[in-house]
XYZ file of C-alpha atoms in Angstrom:
558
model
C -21.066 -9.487 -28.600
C -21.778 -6.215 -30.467
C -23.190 -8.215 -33.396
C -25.556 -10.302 -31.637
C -26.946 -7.872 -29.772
C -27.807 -6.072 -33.042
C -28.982 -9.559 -34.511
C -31.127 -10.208 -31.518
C -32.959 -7.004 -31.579
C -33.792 -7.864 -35.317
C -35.045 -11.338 -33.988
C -36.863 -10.276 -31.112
C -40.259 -8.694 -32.235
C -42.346 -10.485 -30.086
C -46.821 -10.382 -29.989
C -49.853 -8.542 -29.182
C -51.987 -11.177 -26.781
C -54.177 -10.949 -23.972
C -55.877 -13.597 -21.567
C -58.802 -15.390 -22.429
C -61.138 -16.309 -19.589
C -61.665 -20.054 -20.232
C -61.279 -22.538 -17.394
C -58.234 -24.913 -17.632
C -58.494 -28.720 -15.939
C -55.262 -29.741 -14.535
C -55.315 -33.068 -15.215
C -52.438 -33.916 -12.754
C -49.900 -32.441 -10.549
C -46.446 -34.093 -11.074
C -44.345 -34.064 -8.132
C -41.010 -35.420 -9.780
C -37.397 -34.380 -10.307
C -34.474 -35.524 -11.342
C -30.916 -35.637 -11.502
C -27.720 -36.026 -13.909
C -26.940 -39.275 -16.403
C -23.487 -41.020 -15.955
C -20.607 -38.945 -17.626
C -18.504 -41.844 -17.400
C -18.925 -43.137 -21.678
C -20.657 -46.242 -20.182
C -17.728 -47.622 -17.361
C -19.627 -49.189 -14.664
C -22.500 -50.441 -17.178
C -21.037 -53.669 -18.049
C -17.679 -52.474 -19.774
C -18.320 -53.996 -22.552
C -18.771 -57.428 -21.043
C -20.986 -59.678 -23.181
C -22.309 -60.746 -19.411
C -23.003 -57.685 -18.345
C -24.271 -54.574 -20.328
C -27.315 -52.262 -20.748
C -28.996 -51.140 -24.218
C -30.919 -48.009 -22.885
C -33.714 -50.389 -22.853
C -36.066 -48.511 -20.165
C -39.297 -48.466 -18.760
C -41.924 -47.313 -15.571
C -43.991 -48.797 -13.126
C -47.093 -47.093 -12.310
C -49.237 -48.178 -9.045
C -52.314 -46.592 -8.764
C -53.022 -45.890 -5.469
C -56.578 -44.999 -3.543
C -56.612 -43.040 -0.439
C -52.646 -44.500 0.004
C -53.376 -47.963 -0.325
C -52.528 -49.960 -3.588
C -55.248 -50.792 -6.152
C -53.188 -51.733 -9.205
C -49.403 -51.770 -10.451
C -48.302 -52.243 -14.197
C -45.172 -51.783 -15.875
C -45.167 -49.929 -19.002
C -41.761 -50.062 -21.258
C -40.598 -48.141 -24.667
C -40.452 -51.569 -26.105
C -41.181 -55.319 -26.358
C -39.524 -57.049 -23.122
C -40.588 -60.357 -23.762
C -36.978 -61.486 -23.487
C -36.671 -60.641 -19.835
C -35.783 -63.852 -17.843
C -35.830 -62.740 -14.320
C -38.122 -60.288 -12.472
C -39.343 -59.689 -9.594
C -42.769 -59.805 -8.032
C -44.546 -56.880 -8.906
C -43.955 -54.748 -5.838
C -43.617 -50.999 -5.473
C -41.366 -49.212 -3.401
C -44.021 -48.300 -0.295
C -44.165 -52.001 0.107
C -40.068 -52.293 0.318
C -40.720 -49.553 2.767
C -43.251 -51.511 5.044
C -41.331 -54.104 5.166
C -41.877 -56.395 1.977
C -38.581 -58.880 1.033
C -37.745 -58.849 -2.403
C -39.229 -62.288 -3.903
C -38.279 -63.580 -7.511
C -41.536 -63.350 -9.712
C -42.528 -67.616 -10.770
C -44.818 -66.270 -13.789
C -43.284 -64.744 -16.998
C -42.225 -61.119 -16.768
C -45.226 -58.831 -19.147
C -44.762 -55.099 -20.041
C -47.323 -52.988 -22.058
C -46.087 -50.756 -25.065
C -47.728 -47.883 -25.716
C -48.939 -46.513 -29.331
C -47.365 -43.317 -27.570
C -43.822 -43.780 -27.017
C -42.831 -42.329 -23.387
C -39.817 -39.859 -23.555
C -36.294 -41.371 -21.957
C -37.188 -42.291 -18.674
C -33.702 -43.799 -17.782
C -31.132 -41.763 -19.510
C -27.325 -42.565 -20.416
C -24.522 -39.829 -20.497
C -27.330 -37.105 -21.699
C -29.747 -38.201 -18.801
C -33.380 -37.639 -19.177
C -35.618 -34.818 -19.656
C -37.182 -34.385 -16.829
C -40.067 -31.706 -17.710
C -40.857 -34.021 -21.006
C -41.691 -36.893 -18.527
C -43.655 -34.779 -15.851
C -45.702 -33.951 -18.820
C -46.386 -37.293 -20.307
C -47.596 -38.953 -16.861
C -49.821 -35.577 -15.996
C -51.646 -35.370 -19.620
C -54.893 -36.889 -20.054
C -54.323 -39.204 -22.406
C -51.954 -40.649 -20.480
C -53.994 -40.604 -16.958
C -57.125 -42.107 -19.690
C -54.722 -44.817 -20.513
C -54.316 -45.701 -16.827
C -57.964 -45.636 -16.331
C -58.183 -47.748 -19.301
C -55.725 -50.274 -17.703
C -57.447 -50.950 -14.432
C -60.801 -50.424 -15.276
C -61.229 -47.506 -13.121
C -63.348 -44.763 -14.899
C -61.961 -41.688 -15.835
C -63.713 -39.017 -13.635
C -62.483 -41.356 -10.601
C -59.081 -41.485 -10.942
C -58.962 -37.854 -11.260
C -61.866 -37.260 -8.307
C -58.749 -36.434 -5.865
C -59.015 -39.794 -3.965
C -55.992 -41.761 -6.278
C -52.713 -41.462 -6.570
C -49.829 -42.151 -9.163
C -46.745 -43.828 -7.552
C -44.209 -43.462 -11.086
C -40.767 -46.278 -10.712
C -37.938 -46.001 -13.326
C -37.197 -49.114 -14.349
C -34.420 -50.124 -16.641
C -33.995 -54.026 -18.052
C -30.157 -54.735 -18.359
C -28.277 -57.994 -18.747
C -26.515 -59.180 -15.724
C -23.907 -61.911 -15.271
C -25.643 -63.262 -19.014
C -29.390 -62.854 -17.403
C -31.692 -60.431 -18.213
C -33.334 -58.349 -15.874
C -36.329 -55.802 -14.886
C -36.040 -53.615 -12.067
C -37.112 -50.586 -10.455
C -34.410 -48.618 -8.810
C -35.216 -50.170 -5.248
C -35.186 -53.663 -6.853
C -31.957 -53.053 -7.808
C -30.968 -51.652 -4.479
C -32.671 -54.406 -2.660
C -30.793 -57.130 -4.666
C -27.055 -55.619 -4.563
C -27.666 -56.271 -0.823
C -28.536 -59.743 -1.308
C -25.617 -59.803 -3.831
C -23.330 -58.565 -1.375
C -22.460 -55.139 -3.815
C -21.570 -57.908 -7.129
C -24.640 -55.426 -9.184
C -23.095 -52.775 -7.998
C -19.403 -53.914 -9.287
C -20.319 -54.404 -12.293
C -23.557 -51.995 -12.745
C -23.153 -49.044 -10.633
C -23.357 -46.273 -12.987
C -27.057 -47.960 -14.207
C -28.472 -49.501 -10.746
C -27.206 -46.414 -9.075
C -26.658 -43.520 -10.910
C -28.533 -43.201 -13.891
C -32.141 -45.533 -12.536
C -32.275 -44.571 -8.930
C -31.483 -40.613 -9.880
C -33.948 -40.619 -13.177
C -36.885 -39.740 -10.674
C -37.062 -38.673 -7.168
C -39.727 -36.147 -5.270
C -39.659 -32.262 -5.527
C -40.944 -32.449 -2.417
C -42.331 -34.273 0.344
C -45.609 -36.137 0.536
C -46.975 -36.082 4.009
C -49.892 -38.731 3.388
C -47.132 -41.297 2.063
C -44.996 -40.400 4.535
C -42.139 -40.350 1.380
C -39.485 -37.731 1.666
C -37.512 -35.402 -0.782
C -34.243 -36.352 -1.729
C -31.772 -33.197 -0.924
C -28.657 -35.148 -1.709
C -26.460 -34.728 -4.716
C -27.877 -35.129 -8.494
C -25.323 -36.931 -9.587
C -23.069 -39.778 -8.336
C -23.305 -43.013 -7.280
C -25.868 -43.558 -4.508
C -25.409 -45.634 -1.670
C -28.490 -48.746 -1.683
C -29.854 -47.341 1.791
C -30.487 -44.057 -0.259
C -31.417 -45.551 -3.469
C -34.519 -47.464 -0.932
C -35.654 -44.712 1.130
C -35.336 -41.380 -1.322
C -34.796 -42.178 -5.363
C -36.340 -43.601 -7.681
C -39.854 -41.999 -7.307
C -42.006 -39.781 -8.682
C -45.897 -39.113 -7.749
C -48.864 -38.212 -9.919
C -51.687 -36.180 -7.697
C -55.429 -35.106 -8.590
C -57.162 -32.239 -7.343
C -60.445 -32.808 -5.904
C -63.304 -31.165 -8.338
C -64.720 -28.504 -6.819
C -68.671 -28.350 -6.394
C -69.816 -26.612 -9.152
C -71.571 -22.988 -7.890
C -74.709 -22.371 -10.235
C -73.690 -19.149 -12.600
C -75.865 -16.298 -12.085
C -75.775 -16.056 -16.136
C -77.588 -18.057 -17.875
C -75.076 -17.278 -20.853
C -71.838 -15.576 -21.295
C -71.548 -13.998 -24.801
C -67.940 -12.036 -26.440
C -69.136 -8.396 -27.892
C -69.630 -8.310 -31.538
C -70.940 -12.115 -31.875
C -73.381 -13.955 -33.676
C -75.521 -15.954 -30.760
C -78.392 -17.979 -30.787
C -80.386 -18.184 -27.890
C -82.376 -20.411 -26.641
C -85.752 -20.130 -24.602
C -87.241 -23.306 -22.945
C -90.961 -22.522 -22.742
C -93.358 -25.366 -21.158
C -97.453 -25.262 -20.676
C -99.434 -27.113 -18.454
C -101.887 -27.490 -21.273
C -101.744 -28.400 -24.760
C -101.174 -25.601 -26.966
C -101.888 -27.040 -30.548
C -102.003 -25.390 -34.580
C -105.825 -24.504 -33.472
C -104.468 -21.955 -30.858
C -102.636 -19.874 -33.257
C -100.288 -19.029 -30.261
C -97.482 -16.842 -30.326
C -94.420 -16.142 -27.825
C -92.539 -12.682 -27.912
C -88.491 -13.218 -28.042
C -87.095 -9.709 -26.580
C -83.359 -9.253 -26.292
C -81.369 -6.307 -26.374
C -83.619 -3.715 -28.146
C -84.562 -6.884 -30.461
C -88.057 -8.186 -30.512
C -89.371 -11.394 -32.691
C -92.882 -13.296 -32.870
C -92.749 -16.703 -33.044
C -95.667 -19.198 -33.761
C -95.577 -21.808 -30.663
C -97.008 -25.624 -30.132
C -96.398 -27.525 -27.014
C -97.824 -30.963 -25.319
C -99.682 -30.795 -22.372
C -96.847 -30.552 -19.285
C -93.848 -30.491 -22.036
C -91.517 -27.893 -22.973
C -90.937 -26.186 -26.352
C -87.229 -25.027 -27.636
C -87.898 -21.330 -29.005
C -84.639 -19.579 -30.113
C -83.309 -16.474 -31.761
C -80.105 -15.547 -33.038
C -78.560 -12.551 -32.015
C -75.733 -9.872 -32.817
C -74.126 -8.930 -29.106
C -73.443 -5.397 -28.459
C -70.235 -3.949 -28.799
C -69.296 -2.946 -25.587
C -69.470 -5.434 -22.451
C -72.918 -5.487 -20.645
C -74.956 -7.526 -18.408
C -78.909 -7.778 -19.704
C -81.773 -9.736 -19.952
C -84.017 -11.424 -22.517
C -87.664 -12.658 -22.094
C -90.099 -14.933 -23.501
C -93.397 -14.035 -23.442
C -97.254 -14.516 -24.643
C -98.119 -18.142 -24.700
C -96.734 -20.929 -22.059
C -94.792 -19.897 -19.035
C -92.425 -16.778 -19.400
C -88.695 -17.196 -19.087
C -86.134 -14.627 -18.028
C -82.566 -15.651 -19.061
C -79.659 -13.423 -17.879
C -76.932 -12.599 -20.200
C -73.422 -11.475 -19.954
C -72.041 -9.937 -22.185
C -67.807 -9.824 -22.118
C -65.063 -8.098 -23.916
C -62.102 -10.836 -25.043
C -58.834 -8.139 -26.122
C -55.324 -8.526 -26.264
C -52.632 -7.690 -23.920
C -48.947 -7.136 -25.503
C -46.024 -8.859 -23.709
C -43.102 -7.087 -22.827
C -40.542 -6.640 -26.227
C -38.518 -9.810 -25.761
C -34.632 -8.446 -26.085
C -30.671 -10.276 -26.296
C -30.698 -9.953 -22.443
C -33.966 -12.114 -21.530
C -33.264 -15.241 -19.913
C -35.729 -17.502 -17.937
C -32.899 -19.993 -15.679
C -35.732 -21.330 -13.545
C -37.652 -21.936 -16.487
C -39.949 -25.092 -16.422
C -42.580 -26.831 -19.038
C -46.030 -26.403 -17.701
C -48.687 -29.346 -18.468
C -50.365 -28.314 -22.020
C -53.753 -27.070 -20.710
C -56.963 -28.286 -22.089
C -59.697 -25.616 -22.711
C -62.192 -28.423 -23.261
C -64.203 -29.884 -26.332
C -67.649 -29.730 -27.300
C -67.954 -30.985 -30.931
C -71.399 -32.106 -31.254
C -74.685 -30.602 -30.091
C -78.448 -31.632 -30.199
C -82.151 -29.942 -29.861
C -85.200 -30.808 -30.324
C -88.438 -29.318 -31.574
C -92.045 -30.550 -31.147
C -94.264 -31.027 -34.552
C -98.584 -31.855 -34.487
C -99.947 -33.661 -36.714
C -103.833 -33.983 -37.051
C -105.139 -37.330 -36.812
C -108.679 -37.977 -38.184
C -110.092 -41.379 -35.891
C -113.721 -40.751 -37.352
C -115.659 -38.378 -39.213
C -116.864 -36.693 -36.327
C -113.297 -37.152 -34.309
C -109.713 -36.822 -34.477
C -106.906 -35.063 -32.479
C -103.454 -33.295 -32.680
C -100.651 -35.875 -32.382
C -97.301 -34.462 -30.844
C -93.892 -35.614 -31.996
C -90.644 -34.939 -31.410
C -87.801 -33.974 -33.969
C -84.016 -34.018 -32.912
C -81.522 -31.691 -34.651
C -77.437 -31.756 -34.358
C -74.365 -29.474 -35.445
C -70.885 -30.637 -35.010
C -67.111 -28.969 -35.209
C -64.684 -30.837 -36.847
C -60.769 -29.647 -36.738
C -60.394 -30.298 -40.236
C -56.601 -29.284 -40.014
C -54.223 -27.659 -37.312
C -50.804 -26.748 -38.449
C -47.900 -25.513 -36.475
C -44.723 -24.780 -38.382
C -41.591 -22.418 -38.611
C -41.934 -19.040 -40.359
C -40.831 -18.901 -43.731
C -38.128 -17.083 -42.916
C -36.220 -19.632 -40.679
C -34.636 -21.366 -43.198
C -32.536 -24.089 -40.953
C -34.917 -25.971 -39.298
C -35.735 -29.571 -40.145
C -37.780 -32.620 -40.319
C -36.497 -35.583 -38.202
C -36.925 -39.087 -38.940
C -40.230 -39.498 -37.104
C -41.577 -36.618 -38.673
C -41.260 -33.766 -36.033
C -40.141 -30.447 -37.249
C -36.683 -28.865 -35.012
C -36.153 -25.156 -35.318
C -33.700 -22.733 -33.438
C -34.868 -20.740 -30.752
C -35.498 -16.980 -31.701
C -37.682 -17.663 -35.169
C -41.031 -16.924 -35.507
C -43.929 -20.231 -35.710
C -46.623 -19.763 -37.737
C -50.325 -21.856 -36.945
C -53.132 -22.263 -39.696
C -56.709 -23.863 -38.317
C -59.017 -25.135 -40.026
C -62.396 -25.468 -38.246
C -65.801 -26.554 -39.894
C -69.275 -26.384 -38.663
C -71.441 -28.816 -39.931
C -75.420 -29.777 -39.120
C -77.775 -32.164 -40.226
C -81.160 -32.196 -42.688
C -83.396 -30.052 -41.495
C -81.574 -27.251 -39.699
C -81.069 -23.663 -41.280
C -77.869 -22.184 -41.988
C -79.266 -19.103 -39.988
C -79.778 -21.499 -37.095
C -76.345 -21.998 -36.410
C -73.133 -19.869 -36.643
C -69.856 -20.386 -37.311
C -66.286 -20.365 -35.319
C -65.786 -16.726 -34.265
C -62.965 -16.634 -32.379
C -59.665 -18.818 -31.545
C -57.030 -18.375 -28.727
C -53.497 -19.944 -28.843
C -51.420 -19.738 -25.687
C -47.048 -20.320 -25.149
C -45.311 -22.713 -23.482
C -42.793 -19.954 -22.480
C -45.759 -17.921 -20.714
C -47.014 -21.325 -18.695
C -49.894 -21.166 -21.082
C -51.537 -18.627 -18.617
C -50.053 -15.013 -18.756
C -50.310 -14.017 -22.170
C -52.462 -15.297 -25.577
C -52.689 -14.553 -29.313
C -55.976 -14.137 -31.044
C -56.405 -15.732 -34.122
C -58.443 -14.158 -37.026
C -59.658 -15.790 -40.158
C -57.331 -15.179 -43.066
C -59.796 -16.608 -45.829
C -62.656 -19.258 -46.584
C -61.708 -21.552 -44.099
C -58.446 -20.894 -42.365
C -57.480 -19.039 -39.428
C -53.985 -17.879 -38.327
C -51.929 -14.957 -35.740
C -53.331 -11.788 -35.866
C -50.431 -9.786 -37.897
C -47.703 -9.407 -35.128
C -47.198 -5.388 -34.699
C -43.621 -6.005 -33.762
C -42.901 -8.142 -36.936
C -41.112 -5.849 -39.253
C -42.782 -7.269 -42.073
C -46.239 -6.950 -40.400
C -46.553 -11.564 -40.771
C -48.679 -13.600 -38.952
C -46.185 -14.965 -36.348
C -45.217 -15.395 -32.861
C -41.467 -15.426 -31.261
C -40.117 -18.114 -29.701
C -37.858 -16.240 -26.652
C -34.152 -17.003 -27.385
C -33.522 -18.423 -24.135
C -35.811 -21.451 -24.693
C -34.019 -24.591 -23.731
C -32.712 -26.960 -25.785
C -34.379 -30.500 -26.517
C -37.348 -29.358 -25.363
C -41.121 -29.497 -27.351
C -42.634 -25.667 -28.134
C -46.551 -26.979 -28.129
C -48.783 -24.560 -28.709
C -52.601 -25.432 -28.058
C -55.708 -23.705 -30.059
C -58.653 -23.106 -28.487
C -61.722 -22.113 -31.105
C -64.861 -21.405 -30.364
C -68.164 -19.080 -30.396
C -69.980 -21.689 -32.856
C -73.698 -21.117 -31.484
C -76.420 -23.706 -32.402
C -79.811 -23.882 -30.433
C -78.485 -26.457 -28.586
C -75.425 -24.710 -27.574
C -72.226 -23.897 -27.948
C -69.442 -25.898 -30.114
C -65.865 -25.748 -29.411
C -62.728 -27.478 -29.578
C -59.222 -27.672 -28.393
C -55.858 -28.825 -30.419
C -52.074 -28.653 -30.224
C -49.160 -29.467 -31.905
C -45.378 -29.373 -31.250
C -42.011 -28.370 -32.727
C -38.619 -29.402 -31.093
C -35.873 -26.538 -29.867
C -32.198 -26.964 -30.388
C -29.697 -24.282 -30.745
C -30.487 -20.585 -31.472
C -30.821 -18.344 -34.049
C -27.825 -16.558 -33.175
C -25.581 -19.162 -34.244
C -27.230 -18.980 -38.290
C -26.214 -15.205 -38.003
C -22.246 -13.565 -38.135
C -21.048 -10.414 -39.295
C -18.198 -10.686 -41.601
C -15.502 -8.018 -41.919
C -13.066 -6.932 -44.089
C -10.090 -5.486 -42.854
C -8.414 -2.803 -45.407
C-alpha cells in the first residue's frame, strides 16, 4: 500500500482550469438504467443446441412519440438481419400495455445499420454499458439520424413535444427459427408458449434483454413505472411486460429567447471587429463626400460612407478590448442615422481543481452527454459600391450594387492522445487508442481562418482562444485553456502541477474501466464583420486498468 501511495502522488498532478461561460444544448435527457448480464457461461441460451442458441446478435427499437401518442417505430440493429424469419408486427411496449395481442408480422422482417455502430445494447456474461448507450441515443447525431428517419425536422423533435421510447431487442434462433424481439415480445410469446422460450432461453429472453434497459425513474405522462426489483436474475414475464425492457429519450422545451441587453460580448485582451449598421432615408452617393465617426473605447476612426436611398450600409472597425472587464459603448456618427451598440466586455480565467490524490474515488460516478458549445464556421457581409452611369451627355446617375464577403473556420486537425510518458497504452483493431487511468492526455488543434477575394487580412482575426472540458468534471465544473504553441497549433496550457511543467491533463485514477475519456474543444474569438466564427470538436480514448498496476517497487532483502 505504502508504494502506491507514493506512486500515486507522483501520478496525480492534476490542472489549472476555470469555467467558460458558453451555453451548452442538451440534446436529450436519457432516462435509462440497467442491470447485470447472465453469469451463467451461456446455460439457459440454447446450451449449445444447434436449435436453439444466440450470437450476441442485438439491436433497438426506437418509437418516436408526439405528445404520448406514436408517430413512428423503427428497429435499428449492429448488423445485417436479413436472415430473420419470424417477427412480429412492429409494436412497442405502450401498445402491449393498452391492450395490443402479439400478432406475427406477414411482410419480411427490415432493420437499419448504422455507419455508427451502437455500443452493446444486449450484453452476455459482461452485460452492457449502460452510460455508453445513454450517450449514444441522447447525442445529436444520433437524435439527427432519427429526424432523418421519419422525416421530422430537426428543431421539432427536439421542440419538447416528442418523445424517444428505446426497446432492446436481441435476434436469437429458437427451436431452428430465427427470431426478433423486444423484451416484451419475448415475454408476450413465452406465455403463448406456455414457458417452452423460457426453457430453453431464459438467461437471453429474461435476463440479459428484458434487464439491458429499464427506467431510472418514473414517467408520469406515460404512466410507465421504475423497475425497483433486482438487477440481475431471471424475471418473471408479468415483470418483463409491465417494468423492463425500456428506456426513454426526453427534450426540453427551448426557452424563448430574452433579447441581450449587449449588443456584443467581447474576452479582455482581444482582437474584435465591430460592426455598425448605418441606414439613410436618402441616397448618400461619391458626390456627398460623407463621412461617419466610429468611436469605441478611447478609439476614434473616419470612414468615407455611401448608402441607397432607405438601405443600410455595413461600417466596421476592428478593435483591441481592454484588459480588465468593462461594460461600454461605441457610436456611429456624422452621416445616416447614428447607432449606439453596447458592449461587454468579460474576463475568461482559470480555476485550479482540487490536487487529485491515491484516496479520490467517484463510486456514483456517471458519463454525462458530451456537450456541444455550438458551430459557426462560415460568415457573410455585405458592402454597397456606386458606380456612375452616363445615359446622355447631359444625364447620368449613381448606380448602387451590392458586394457579399465570407470567412470560414475549418478544424484542420484535432488530436487527442496519451502523454508521451504513458508508455502502455494501445491501438485497438478499429483504431481507438486504450490507456490506463492515472496518465496524462495530451490535445493538439489545429484551427484555420480562411476568407474570400476581396476581404483584408485586417478585416478579420484569427482563433484567440480554445476551451476543453472532462468527462470526469460532467463537462461543467472545471476547463483547461488552450494556448497556441506555434504557427498553427494549439494545445494545454503547461499544467503547474506537472513536474516536468508539459502540456497535459490527468485522467483521475478512479475512472472506470471500459469506459470512453472524450474530451470536446471549443475554439473561438475569430471576428469577421459579419461575426463571429467558432467551432466545436471531440475525440475519445478508451480506459482500462490503472497506472498503478505498470508501477512496483522491487526490494532486495540483504
Amino acid at each position: 500500500m505504502k508504494k502506491k501511495r507514493i506512486l500515486a502522488s507522483l501520478l496525480a498532478t492534476v490542472m489549472a482550469l476555470s469555467l467558460l461561460t458558453v451555453p451548452v444544448l442538451a440534446v436529450g435527457d436519457g432516462n435509462i438504467d440497467g442491470g447485470n448480464g447472465s453469469g451463467d457461461g451461456g446455460g439457459g441460451m440454447g446450451e449449445g443446441s444447434k436449435q436453439n442458441y444466440w450470437n450476441n446478435e442485438d439491436g433497438c427499437r426506437i418509437t418516436v412519440l408526439k405528445d404520448g401518442q406514436k408517430v413512428y417505430s423503427m428497429d435499428w440493429s449492429n448488423q445485417p438481419e436479413s436472415s430473420v424469419e419470424t417477427s412480429f408486427v412492429k409494436r412497442n411496449k405502450l401498445d402491449y400495455l393498452h391492450g395490443s395481442s402479439l400478432e406475427r408480422a406477414s411482410v419480411a422482417y427490415k432493420s437499419t445499420v448504422l455507419s455508427r455502430k451502437m455500443p452493446t445494447i444486449v450484453g452476455g456474461a459482461g452485460g452492457n454499458n449502460i452510460d455508453a448507450i445513454k450517450r449514444y441515443f441522447t447525442e445529436e447525431n444520433c437524435i439527427r439520424s432519427i429526424a432523418g428517419g421519419i422525416g421530422v425536422p430537426y428543431d421539432d423533435l427536439i421542440s419538447g413535444q416528442y418523445k424517444l421510447l428505446l426497446e432492446p431487442i436481441a435476434y436469437f434462433v429458437f427451436k431452428g427459427t430465427k427470431y426478433a424481439m423486444t423484451a416484451t415480445e419475448a415475454a408476450e410469446y413465452d406465455v403463448l408458449a406456455k414457458g417452452q422460450l423460457r426453457a430453453w432461453m431464459k438467461s437471453l429472453t429474461h435476463q440479459n434483454l428484458p434487464l439491458s434497459m429499464f427506467l431510472e425513474k418514473a414517467d408520469t405522462e406515460l404512466h410507465l413505472e421504475k423497475w425497483t426489483g433486482a438487477k440481475s436474475g431471471k424475471q418473471t414475464n408479468a415483470d418483463i411486460i409491465h417494468y423492463l425492457g425500456m428506456g426513454i429519450v426526453t427534450f426540453k422545451a427551448t426557452p424563448p429567447v430574452t433579447p441581450s441587453e449587449y449588443d456584443y460580448e467581447f474576452r479582455t485582451d482581444t482582437d474584435v471587429i465591430v460592426s455598425f449598421p448605418v441606414s439613410s432615408s436618402t441616397e448618400i452617393n461619391p458626390d456627398d463626400d460623407a463621412y461617419v465617426i466610429l468611436s469605441i473605447g478611447g478609439q476614434t476612426s473616419r470612414k468615407s460612407f455611401i448608402c441607397p436611398a432607405g438601405g443600410t450600409q455595413l461600417i466596421w472597425i476592428r478593435w483591441h478590448t481592454p484588459s480588465e472587464p468593462q461594460q461600454l459603448t461605441a457610436t456611429a456618427t456624422g452621416a445616416g442615422n447614428p447607432v449606439t451598440l453596447n458592449i461587454n466586455v468579460v474576463k475568461l480565467e482559470e480555476k485550479t481543481p482540487p490536487d487529485p490524490t491515491y484516496y479520490d474515488r467517484n463510486d456514483d460516478f456517471k458519463l454525462s452527454p458530451v456537450p456541444d458549445y455550438g458551430n459557426n464556421t462560415s460568415t457573410t457581409w455585405s458592402e454597397w459600391y456606386a458606380r456612375w452611369i452616363q445615359v446622355t451627355a447631359t444625364y447620368g446617375y449613381w448606380y448602387f450594387y451590392y458586394v457579399t464577403y465570407q470567412a470560414s473556420l475549418v478544424i484542420h486537425d484535432y488530436e487527442l492522445t496519451p502523454d508521451e510518458r504513458c508508455k502502455t497504452a494501445y491501438r485497438m483493431g478499429n483504431g481507438q487508442t486504450t490507456m490506463k487511468s492515472g496518465y496524462a492526455v495530451e490535445v493538439s488543434v489545429e484551427p484555420l481562418v480562411q476568407h474570400g477575394s476581396g476581404v483584408a487580412d485586417y478585416d478579420v482575426t484569427p482563433i484567440q482562444n480554445a476551451v476543453a472540458t472532462f468527462p470526469e468534471f460532467g463537462y461543467q465544473e472545471y476547463n483547461r485553456l488552450l494556448e497556441k504553441v506555434d504557427v498553427r497549433n494549439w494545445s494545454f496550457k503547461r499544467n503547474p502541477f506537472s513536474y516536468y511543467g508539459n502540456r497535459i491533463h490527468y485522467t483521475p485514477l478512479w475512472y472506470p474501466d471500459d469506459m470512453e475519456y472524450t474530451v470536446p474543444v471549443y475554439v473561438f474569438d475569430s471576428w469577421t464583420p459579419g461575426g463571429q466564427l467558432y467551432a466545436s470538436v471531440s475525440k475519445s480514448l478508451y480506459i482500462f486498468d490503472d497506472a498503478l498496476n505498470d508501477w512496483y517497487i522491487h526490494i532486495v532483502d540483504d
